[in-house]
Amino acid sequence: MSSKIKCEDLTFSLYPGAREMKMYESHYRDGKWDEGAIVPFHNISLSPAANILNYGQGIFEGLKALRSEKGHIVLFRPEENARRFVRSAEKLAIPALTEEKFLAAVKDVVLENEEFVPESNNGRCSMYLRPVCIGTEPLLGVRASQEYLFFIFASPVGPYFDKVGVVKLIAKEVNRATPNGTGDAKAVCNYPVTMRPKQEAKKAGFDDVIYLDPCENKYIEEAGAANFFALLKDGTLVTPPLGSILPGITRDSVIRLAREFYGMKVEERPLSVEEVVQNAVECFVTGTAAIITSVSDIGWRDKVYNVNQNGFQLAHKLYDKLMGIQLQRDEDPYGWITVLK
Ligand code: PLP
């Protein structure tokens, strides 16, 4: 089935015609999940005392369905999103969600909305899938909900950043997650703290914020919805270590491509803003939404540093390889692609 969506009209926002689309929902009650079903996209009714509205017990995921150059509809490493969703659920005491349930529901949502998967236009456009699970039980005391709603909706999307390909970031002494907290889960509670810094960054002419480590306010953690990489003068590619950051699936893919495909030295280690502004010749961020987006400048303590004297070469090379695999233009050496149709 061909697409009824034009790529050039899309931005990274909820499709205005979402009500024409289908979504999935499944309920957890009396100690078990029901089978779940595909239903029309609709609003959700919740008690004002629902756990998610008061105590924020909720998790989500983000992945894309793409129209490949071989004419298939494909997913990129969806089993990794399933694994992360289940890990996030366990961290937030959400019971008994399985990878199988997640994957089956994701596939159903894509196939039910096939005509909304846009032409990809070299990766610019796709159908974004948003699986969410929230505690719905009405309660007053702080405790885990005993009722949950797991749903998945979809939206055709264009690029995440307004300026495709290159952004300016500002490093702020703001922490989005703590070492023993929820930073490594895709939990809704990690995101509200980023709203105000992002507003301030936009006002100051930047596109997004780089968040710093909560102990010393010195080491880069990640951007609002993407992981950070710096290519140093000596040719080493460095990215902050896992721990309190989201273990990005694009991050993992880029590390493997850089190491195994391009034979680069890649280090996962603490990376200070100071080291980056003094020593980086190229920086970029990675994520399902951001894909691989180059960073031209970083604002840090009243100065703005150009961090891309390399002409974006590495980001472009990695982007082309990643996209080549995702769009089935290139061979898929790691078995990352799931063909749905
Ligand atoms: N970091 C944060 C905070 C995110 O929200 C995301 C987006 O999912 C990422 C990193 C990138 O992760 P992935 O590559 O799995 O999309």
PDB file of C-alpha atoms and ligand atoms in Angstrom, residues 62 84 176 186 191 222-227 246-251 286-289, ligand 1:
ATOM      1  CA  GLY A  62      10.345   5.802  20.719  1.00  0.00           C
ATOM      2  CA  ARG A  84      14.665  -1.244  27.270  1.00  0.00           C
ATOM      3  CA  ARG A 176      18.446  15.512  34.447  1.00  0.00           C
ATOM      4  CA  LYS A 186      12.998   5.983  29.680  1.00  0.00           C
ATOM      5  CA  TYR A 191      11.911  14.968  31.162  1.00  0.00           C
ATOM      6  CA  GLU A 222      23.483  13.821  27.180  1.00  0.00           C
ATOM      7  CA  ALA A 223      21.265  16.279  25.318  1.00  0.00           C
ATOM      8  CA  GLY A 224      17.485  16.539  25.882  1.00  0.00           C
ATOM      9  CA  ALA A 225      16.633  13.523  23.756  1.00  0.00           C
ATOM     10  CA  ALA A 226      19.939  12.394  22.292  1.00  0.00           C
ATOM     11  CA  ASN A 227      23.375  11.029  23.247  1.00  0.00           C
ATOM     12  CA  LEU A 246      19.749   6.679  28.526  1.00  0.00           C
ATOM     13  CA  PRO A 247      21.435   3.720  26.799  1.00  0.00           C
ATOM     14  CA  GLY A 248      20.585   4.954  23.314  1.00  0.00           C
ATOM     15  CA  ILE A 249      20.066   2.387  20.595  1.00  0.00           C
ATOM     16  CA  THR A 250      21.467   4.826  18.026  1.00  0.00           C
ATOM     17  CA  ARG A 251      24.429   5.414  20.384  1.00  0.00           C
ATOM     18  CA  THR A 286      22.478  10.617  18.188  1.00  0.00           C
ATOM     19  CA  GLY A 287      18.938   9.362  18.762  1.00  0.00           C
ATOM     20  CA  THR A 288      15.984   7.761  17.051  1.00  0.00           C
ATOM     21  CA  ALA A 289      14.451  11.189  16.458  1.00  0.00           C
TER      22      ALA A 289
HETATM   23  N1  PLP B   1      18.824  10.281  25.535  1.00  0.00           N
HETATM   24  C1  PLP B   1      17.559  10.622  25.845  1.00  0.00           C
HETATM   25  C2  PLP B   1      17.294  11.363  27.091  1.00  0.00           C
HETATM   26  C3  PLP B   1      16.500  10.275  24.979  1.00  0.00           C
HETATM   27  O1  PLP B   1      15.237  10.613  25.285  1.00  0.00           O
HETATM   28  C4  PLP B   1      16.796   9.578  23.792  1.00  0.00           C
HETATM   29  C5  PLP B   1      15.729   9.226  22.848  1.00  0.00           C
HETATM   30  O2  PLP B   1      15.185   8.197  22.868  1.00  0.00           O
HETATM   31  C6  PLP B   1      18.145   9.214  23.531  1.00  0.00           C
HETATM   32  C7  PLP B   1      19.129   9.590  24.421  1.00  0.00           C
HETATM   33  C8  PLP B   1      18.510   8.425  22.299  1.00  0.00           C
HETATM   34  O3  PLP B   1      18.121   7.088  22.419  1.00  0.00           O
HETATM   35  P1  PLP B   1      17.784   6.200  21.143  1.00  0.00           P
HETATM   36  O4  PLP B   1      18.983   6.251  20.268  1.00  0.00           O
HETATM   37  O5  PLP B   1      17.513   4.854  21.667  1.00  0.00           O
HETATM   38  O6  PLP B   1      16.599   6.832  20.496  1.00  0.00           O
END
